[in-house]
mmCIF file of C-alpha atoms in Angstrom:
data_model
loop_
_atom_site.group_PDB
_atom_site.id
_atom_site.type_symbol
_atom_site.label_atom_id
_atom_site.label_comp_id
_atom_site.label_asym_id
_atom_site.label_seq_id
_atom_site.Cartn_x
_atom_site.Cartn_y
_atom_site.Cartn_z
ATOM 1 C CA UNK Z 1 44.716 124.341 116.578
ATOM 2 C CA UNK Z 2 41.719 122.904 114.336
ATOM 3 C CA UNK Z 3 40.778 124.726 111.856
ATOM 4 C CA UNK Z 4 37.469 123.240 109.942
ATOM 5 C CA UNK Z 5 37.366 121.808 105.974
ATOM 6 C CA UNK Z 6 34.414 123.420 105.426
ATOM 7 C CA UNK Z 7 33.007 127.328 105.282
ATOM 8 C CA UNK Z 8 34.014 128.682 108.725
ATOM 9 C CA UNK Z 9 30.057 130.033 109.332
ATOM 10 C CA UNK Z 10 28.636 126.350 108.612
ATOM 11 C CA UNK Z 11 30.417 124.489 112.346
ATOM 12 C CA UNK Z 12 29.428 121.306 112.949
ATOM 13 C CA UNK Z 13 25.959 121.083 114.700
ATOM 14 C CA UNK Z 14 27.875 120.337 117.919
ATOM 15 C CA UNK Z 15 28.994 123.858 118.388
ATOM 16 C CA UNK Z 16 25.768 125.723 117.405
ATOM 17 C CA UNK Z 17 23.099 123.822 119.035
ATOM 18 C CA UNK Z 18 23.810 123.534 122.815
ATOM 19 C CA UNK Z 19 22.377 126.373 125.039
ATOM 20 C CA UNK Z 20 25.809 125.872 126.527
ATOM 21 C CA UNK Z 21 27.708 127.766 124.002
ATOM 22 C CA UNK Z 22 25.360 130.112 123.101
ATOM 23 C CA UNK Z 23 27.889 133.128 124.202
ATOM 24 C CA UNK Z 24 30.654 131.518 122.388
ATOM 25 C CA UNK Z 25 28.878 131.771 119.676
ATOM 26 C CA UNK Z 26 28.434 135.861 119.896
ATOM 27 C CA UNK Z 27 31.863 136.270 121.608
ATOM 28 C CA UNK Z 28 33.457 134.342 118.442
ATOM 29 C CA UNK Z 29 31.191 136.408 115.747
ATOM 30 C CA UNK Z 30 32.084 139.890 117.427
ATOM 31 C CA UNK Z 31 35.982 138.905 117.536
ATOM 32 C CA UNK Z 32 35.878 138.128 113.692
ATOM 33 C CA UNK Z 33 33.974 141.005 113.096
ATOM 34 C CA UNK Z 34 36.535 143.261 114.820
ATOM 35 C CA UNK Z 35 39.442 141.572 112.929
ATOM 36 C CA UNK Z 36 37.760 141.844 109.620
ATOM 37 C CA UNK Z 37 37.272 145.661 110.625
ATOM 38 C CA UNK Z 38 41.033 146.070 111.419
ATOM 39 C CA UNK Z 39 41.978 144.522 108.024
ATOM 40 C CA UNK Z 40 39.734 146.699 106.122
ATOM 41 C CA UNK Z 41 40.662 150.171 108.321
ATOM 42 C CA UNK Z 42 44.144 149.568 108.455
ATOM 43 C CA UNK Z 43 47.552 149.339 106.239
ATOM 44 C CA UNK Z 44 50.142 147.720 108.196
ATOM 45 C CA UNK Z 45 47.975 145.198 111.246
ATOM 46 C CA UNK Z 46 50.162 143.070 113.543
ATOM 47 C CA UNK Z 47 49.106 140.466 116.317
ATOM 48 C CA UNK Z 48 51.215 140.229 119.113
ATOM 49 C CA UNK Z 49 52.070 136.864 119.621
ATOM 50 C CA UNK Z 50 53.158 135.446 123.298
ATOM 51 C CA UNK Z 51 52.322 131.641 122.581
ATOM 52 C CA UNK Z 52 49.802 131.996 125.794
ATOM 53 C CA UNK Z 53 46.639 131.282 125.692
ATOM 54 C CA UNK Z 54 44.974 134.387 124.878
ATOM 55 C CA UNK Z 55 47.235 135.397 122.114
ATOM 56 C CA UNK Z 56 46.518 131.862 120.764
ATOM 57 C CA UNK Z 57 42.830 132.256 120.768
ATOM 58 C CA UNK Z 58 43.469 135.490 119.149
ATOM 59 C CA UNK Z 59 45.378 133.822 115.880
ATOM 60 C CA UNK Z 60 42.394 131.435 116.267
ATOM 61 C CA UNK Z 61 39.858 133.811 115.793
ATOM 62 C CA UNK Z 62 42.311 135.556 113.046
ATOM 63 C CA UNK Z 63 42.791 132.470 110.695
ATOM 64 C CA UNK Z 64 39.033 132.055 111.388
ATOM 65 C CA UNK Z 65 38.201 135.121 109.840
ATOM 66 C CA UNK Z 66 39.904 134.644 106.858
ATOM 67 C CA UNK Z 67 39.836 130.912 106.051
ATOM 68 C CA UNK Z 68 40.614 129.550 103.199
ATOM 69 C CA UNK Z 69 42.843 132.567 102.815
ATOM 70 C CA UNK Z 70 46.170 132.374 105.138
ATOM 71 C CA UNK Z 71 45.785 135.225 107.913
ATOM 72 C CA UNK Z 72 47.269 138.594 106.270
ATOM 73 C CA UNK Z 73 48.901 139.892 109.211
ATOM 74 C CA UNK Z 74 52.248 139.497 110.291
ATOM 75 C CA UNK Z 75 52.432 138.421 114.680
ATOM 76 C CA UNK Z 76 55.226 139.915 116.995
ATOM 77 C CA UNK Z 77 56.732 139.004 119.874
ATOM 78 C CA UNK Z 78 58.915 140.817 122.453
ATOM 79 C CA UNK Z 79 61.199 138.253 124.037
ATOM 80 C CA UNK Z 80 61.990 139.194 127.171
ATOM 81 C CA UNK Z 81 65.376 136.887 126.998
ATOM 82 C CA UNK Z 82 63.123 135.265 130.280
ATOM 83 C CA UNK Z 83 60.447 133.613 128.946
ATOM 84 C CA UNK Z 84 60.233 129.908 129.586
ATOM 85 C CA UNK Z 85 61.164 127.412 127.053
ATOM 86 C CA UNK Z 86 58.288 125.359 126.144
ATOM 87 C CA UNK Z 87 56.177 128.569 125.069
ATOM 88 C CA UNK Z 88 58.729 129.771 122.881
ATOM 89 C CA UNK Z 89 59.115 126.291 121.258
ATOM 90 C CA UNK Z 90 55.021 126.372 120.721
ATOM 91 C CA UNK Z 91 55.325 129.964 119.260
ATOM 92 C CA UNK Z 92 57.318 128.405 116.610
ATOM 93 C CA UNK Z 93 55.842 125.601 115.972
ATOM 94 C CA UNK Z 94 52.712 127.180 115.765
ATOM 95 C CA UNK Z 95 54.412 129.771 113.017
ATOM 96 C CA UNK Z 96 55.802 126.856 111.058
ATOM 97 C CA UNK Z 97 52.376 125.557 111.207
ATOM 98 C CA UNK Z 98 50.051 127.541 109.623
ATOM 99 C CA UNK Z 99 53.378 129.263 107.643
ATOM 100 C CA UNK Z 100 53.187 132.837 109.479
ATOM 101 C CA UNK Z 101 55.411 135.922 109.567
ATOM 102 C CA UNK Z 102 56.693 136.488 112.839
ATOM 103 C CA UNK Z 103 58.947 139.261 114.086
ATOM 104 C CA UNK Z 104 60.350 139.018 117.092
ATOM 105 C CA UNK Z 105 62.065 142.237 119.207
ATOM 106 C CA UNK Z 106 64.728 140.861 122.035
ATOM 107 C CA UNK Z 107 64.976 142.664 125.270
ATOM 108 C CA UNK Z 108 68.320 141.285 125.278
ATOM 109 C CA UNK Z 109 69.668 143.179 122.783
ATOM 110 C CA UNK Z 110 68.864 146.487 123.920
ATOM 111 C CA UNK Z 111 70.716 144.997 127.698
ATOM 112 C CA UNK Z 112 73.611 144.055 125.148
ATOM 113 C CA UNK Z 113 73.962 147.537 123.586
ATOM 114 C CA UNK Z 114 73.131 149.733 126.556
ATOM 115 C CA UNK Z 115 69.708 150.921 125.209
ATOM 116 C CA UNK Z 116 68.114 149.238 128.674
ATOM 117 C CA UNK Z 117 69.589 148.353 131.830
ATOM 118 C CA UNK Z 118 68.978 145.573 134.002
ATOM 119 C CA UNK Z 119 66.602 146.217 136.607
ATOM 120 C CA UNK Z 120 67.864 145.361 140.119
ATOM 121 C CA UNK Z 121 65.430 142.926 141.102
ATOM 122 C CA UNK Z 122 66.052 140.981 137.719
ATOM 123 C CA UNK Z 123 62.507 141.364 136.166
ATOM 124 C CA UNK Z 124 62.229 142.166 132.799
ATOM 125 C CA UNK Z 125 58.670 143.111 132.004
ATOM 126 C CA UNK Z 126 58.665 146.253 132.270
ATOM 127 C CA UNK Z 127 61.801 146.682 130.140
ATOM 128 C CA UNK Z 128 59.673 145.393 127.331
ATOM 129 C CA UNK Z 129 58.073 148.813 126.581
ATOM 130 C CA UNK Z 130 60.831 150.009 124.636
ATOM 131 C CA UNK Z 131 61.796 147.193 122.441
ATOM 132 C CA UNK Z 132 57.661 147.348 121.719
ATOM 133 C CA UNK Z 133 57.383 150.690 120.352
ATOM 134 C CA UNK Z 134 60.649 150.573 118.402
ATOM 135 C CA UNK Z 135 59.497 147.260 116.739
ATOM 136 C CA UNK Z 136 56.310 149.079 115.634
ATOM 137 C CA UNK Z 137 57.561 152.503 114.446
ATOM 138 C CA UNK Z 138 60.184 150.564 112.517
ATOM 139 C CA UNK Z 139 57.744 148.377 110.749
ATOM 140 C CA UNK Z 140 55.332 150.956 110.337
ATOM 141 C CA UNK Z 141 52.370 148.745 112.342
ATOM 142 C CA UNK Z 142 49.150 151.349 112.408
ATOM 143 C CA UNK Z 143 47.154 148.398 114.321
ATOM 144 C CA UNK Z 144 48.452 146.316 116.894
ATOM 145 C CA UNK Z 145 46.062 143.280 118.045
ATOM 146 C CA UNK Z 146 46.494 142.201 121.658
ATOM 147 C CA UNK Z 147 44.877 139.409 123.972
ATOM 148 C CA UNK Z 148 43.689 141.426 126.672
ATOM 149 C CA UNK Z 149 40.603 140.801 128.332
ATOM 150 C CA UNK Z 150 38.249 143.296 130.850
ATOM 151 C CA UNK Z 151 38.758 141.001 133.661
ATOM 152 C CA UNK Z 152 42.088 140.840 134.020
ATOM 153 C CA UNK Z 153 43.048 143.614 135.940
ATOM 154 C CA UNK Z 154 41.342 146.879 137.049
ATOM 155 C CA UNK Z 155 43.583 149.267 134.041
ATOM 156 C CA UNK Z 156 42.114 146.816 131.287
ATOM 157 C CA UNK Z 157 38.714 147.761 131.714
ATOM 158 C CA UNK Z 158 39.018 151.440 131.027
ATOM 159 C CA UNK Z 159 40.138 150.594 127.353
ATOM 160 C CA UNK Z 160 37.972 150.576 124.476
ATOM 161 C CA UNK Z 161 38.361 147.837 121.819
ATOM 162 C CA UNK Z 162 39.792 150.420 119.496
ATOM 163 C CA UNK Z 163 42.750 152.080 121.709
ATOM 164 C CA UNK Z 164 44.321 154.663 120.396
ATOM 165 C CA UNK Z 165 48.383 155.529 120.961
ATOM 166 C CA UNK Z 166 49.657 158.594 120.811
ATOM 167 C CA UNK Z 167 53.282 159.716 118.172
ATOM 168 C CA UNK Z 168 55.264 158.154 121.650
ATOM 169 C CA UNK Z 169 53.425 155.271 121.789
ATOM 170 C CA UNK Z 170 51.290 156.068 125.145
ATOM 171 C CA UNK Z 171 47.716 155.951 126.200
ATOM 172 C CA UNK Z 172 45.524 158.690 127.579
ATOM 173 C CA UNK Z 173 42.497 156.867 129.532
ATOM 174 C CA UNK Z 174 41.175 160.787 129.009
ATOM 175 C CA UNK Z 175 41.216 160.125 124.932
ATOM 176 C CA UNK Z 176 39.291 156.895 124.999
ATOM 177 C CA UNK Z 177 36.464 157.263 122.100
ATOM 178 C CA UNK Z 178 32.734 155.984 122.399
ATOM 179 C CA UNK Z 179 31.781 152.686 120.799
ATOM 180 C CA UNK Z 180 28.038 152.682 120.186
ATOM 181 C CA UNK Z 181 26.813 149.752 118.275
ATOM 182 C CA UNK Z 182 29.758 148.224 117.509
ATOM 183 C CA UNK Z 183 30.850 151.198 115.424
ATOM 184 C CA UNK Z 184 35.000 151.403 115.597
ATOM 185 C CA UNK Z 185 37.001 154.891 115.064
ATOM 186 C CA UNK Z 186 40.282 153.768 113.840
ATOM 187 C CA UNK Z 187 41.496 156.896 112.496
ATOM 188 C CA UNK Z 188 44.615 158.186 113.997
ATOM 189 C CA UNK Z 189 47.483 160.746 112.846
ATOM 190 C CA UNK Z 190 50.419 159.964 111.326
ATOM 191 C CA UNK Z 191 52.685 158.174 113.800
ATOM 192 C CA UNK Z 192 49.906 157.217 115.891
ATOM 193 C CA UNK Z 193 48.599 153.687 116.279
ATOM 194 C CA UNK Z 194 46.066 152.044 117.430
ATOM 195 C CA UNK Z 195 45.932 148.988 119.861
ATOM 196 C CA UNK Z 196 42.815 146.688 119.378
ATOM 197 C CA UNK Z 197 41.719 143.829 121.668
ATOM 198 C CA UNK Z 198 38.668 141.681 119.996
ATOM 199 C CA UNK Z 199 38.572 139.443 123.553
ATOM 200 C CA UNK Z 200 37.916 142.675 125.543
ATOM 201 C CA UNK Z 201 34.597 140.932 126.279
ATOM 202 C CA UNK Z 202 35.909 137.179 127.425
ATOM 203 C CA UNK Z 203 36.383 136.345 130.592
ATOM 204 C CA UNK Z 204 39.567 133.487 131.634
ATOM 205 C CA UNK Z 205 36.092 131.071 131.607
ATOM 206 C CA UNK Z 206 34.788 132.055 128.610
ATOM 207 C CA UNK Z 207 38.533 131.175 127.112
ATOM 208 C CA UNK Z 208 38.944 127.976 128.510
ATOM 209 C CA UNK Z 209 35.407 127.278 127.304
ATOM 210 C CA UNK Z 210 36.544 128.376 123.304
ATOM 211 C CA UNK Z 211 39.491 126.544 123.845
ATOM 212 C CA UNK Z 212 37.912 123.104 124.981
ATOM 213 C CA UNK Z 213 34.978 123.833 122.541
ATOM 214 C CA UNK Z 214 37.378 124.211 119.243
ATOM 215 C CA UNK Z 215 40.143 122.107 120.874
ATOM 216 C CA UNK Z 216 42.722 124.771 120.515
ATOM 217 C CA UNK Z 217 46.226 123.417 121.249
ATOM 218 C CA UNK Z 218 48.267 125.179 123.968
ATOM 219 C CA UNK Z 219 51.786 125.374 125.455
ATOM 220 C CA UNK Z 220 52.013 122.238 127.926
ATOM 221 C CA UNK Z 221 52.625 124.418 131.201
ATOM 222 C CA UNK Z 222 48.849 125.241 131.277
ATOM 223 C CA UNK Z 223 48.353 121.962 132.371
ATOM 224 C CA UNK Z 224 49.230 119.993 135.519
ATOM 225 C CA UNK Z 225 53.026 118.337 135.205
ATOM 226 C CA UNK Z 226 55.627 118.005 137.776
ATOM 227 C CA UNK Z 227 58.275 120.516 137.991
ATOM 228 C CA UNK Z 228 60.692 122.001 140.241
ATOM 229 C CA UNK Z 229 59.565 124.660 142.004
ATOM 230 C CA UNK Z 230 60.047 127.351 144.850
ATOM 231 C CA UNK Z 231 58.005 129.510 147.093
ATOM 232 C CA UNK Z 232 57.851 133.120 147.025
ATOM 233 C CA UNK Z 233 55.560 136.272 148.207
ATOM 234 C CA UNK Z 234 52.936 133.218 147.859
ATOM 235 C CA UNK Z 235 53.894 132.170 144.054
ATOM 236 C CA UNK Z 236 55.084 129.371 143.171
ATOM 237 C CA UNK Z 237 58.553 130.151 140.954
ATOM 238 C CA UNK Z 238 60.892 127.981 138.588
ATOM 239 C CA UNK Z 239 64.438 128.510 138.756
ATOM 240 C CA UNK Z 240 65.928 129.804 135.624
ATOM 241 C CA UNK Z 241 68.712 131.356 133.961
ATOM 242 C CA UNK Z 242 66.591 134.479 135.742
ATOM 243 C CA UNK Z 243 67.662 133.469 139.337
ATOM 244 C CA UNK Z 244 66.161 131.611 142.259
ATOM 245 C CA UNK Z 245 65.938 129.724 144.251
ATOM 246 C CA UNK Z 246 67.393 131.724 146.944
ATOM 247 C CA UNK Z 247 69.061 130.648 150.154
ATOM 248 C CA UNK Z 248 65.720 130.339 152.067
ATOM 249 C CA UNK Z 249 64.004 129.173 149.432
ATOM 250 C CA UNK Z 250 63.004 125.439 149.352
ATOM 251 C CA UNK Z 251 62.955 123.651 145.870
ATOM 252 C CA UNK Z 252 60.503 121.245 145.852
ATOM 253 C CA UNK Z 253 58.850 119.200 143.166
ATOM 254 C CA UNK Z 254 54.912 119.452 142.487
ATOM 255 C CA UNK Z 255 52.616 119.107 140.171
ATOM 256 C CA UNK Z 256 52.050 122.841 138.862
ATOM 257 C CA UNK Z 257 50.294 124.350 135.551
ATOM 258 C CA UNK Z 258 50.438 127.681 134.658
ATOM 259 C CA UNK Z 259 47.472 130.137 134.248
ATOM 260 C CA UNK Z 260 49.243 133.006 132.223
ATOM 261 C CA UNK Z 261 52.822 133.262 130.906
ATOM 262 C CA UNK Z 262 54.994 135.627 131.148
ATOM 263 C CA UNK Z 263 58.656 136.905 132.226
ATOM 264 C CA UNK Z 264 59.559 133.732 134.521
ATOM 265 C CA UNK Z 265 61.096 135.940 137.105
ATOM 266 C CA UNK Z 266 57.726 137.405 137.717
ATOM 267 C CA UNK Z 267 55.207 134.906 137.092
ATOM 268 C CA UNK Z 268 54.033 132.212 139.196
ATOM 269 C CA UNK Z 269 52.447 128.557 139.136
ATOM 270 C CA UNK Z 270 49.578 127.124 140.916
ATOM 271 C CA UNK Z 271 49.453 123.801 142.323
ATOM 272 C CA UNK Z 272 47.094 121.936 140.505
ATOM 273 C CA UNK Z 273 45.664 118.173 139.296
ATOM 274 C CA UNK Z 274 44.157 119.864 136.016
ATOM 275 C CA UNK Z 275 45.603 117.687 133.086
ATOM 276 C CA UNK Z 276 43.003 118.345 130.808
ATOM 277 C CA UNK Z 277 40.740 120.928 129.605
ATOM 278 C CA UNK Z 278 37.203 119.801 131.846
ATOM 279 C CA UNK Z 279 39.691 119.855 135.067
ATOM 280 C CA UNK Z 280 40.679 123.354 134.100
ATOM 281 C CA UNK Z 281 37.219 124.457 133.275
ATOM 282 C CA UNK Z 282 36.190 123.271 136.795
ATOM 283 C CA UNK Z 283 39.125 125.033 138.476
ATOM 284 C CA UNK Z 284 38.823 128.511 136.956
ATOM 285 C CA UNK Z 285 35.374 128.443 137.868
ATOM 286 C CA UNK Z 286 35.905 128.259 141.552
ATOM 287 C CA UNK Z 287 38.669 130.531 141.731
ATOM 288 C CA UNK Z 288 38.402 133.786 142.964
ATOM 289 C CA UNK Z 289 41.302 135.471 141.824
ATOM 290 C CA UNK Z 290 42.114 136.802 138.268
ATOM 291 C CA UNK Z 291 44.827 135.257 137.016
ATOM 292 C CA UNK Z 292 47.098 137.996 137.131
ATOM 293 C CA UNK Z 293 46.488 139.361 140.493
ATOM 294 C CA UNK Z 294 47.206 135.212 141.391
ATOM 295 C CA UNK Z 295 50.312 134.891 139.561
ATOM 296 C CA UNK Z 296 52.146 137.741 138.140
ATOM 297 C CA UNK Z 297 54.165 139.701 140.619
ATOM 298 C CA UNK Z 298 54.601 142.630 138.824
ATOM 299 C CA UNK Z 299 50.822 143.490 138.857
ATOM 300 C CA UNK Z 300 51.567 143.351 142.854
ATOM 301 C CA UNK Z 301 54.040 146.583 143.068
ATOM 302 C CA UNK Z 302 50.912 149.079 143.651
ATOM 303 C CA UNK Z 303 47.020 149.176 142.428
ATOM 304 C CA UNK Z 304 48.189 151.539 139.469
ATOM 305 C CA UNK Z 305 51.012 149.078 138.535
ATOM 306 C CA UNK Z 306 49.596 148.102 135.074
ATOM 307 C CA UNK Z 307 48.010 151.799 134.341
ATOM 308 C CA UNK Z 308 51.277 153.364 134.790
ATOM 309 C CA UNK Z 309 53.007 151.139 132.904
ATOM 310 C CA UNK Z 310 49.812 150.976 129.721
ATOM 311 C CA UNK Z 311 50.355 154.975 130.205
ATOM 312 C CA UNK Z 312 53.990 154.557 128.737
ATOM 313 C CA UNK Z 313 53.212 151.973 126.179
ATOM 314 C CA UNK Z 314 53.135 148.789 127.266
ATOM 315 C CA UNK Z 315 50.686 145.718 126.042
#
C-alpha cells in the first residue's frame, strides 16, 4: 500500500491529469469525505477488515484521509475459522504495517462453547452474524465501515451510504433515509448503529482501476497462481480443513485467482492467466457476471439470499 510523502491533495501529476482517471478522482474525494464525516459524527468508528480487496481500498482511502496522522479507527474482523491462509497472513501484515488496532471475533469460539452450531453443509458465513453484533455491542462501535459496493448484488443497492441498524443489530430497507447532496444523517438511538459504505458508488472496475492507479498491495490469490483445485455447482473450490474434494470430485491443478474472498467452503476461483493488475483490468471488463453471483455460493441459495441475511445483521 503506497501512501505519498507529500500532502495527500497535491498527487503526482500522473494521477490528476489523464482523462482516464477523471472518476477516480471524484470516487476517491467522496470516499474521504464520507470517512472524515464518520470521524467527526461518531464516538466509537470501526472498519471491518477482511484483507480483500475492497476492505483494503477502504483502509486506503482511510489512512488517506488522515495522513500524516495514523488512521483513528480501530478495523475488525470476523474469522470464520475458514478463511484461507494467505489473506489472513496479509491482514496482519498489513496491521503490523501501518501499526493498527485490530479486533478480531472467531466463529470458532462460539462452535466451541455452543453459542452456534455447525451448519450441515459446513459453510460458515452465515454463522458470522452473531459473532458480528456481539463484537460491536461489546466495544461499543456506533459506526461500522464496510466495503460494499452497489454492484455487487441486487440487496446492496437498496442501502444508503449511511445505514442505519436497529438495538438488534438489523436493517429495515423501509427505514432507509434520503441523501440529498451529499448530506449524511448519522444520528441513531442509543444501541443503534450505523453501517457506512464510502465505495457504495465503485464498481469491481472502478476498484481494480484505484488499485493499479495507487498500486495498492493485495493478498496473492487475486492473481493467477497454480493451485489445487476441484469442481463444483460450476466453482472452482480448494480443499481445506472445510472439506472437499468429494468422491466425484476431480482435483486438478490450474492456474486460478480469486475475485472476492471469503469462507473457503463457499467461495470459488476462476481460471485465469491474470498475473498482474492490466491482465485483471482487461478481464473484469469483459466479464459479465458480478463477482459474487460468479463465485460465492451462498449468494446462490435464493434471489433474497443476501437481503435476508443483511435483514438479521450481517455485513
Amino acid at each position: 500500500m503506497t501512501i505519498p510523502d507529500t500532502d495527500v491533495d497535491a498527487l503526482p501529476s500522473t494521477h490528476r491529469d489523464t482523462d482516464r482517471y477523471d472518476t477516480l478522482d471524484a470516487l476517491e474525494s467522496e470516499g474521504i469525505h464520507i470517512i472524515r464525516e464518520v470521524a467527526g459524527e461518531f464516538d466509537r468508528p470501526v472498519i471491518l477488515f477482511s484483507g480483500g480487496k475492497d476492505s483494503t481500498v477502504l483502509l486506503h482511502l482511510a489512512i488517506k484521509a488522515f495522513w500524516p496522522a495514523p488512521v483513528p479507527f480501530a478495523l475488525l474482523h470476523v474469522d470464520t475459522g475458514h478463511n484461507l491462509p494467505e489473506v489472513l497472513a496479509f491482514r496482519d501484515e498489513v496491521v503490523t504495517r501501518h501499526g493498527l488496532r485490530l479486533h478480531v471475533a472467531k466463529v470458532e469460539d462460539y462452535l466451541a462453547d455452543g453459542r452456534l452450531t455447525e451448519r450441515p453443509d459446513g459453510v460458515r458465513n452465515p454463522l458470522q452474524t452473531v459473532p458480528l453484533l456481539d463484537a460491536i455491542t461489546e466495544n461499543r462501535f456506533d459506526a461500522v465501515f464496510g466495503g460494499g459496493r452497489r454492484d455487487e448484488e441486487r440487496s446492496r443497492a437498496k442501502e444508503r451510504i449511511f445505514s442505519l441498524r436497529n438495538a438488534f443489530g438489523q436493517w429495515d430497507p423501509k427505514r432507509q433515509r434520503p441523501e440529498l447532496w451529499n448530506l449524511y444523517n448519522g444520528r441513531h438511538a442509543p444501541g443503534e448503529h450505523v453501517r457506512v459504505f464510502p465505495l457504495s458508488n465503485w464498481t469491481e472496475l472502478d476498484v481494480w482501476r484505484y488499485i493499479a492507479r495507487e498500486q495498492v498491495l493485495l493478498p496473492p490469490i487475486y492473481y493467477a497462481h497454480e493451485r489445487d483445485v476441484y469442481q463444483r455447482d460450476g466453482m472452482w473450490m480448494t480443499p481445506g480443513p472445510w472439506g472437499g474434494p468429494r468422491d466425484d470430485e476431480e482435483l486438478q491443478r490450474l492456474s486460478v485467482r480469486y475475485r472476492t474472498v471469503g469462507d473457503g467452503s463457499t467461495t470459488g476461483a476462476v481460471l485465469s492467466d491474470a498475473a498482474d493488475n492490466e491482465a485483471v483490468l482487461a478481464e473484469v471488463a469483459a466479464s459479465r457476471l458480478t463477482e459474487r453471483g460468479a463465485t460465492r455460493g451462498d449468494d446462490r441459495v435464493s434471489e433474497a439470499a443476501m437481503e435476508d441475511r443483511k435483514r438479521e445483521g450481517y455485513f
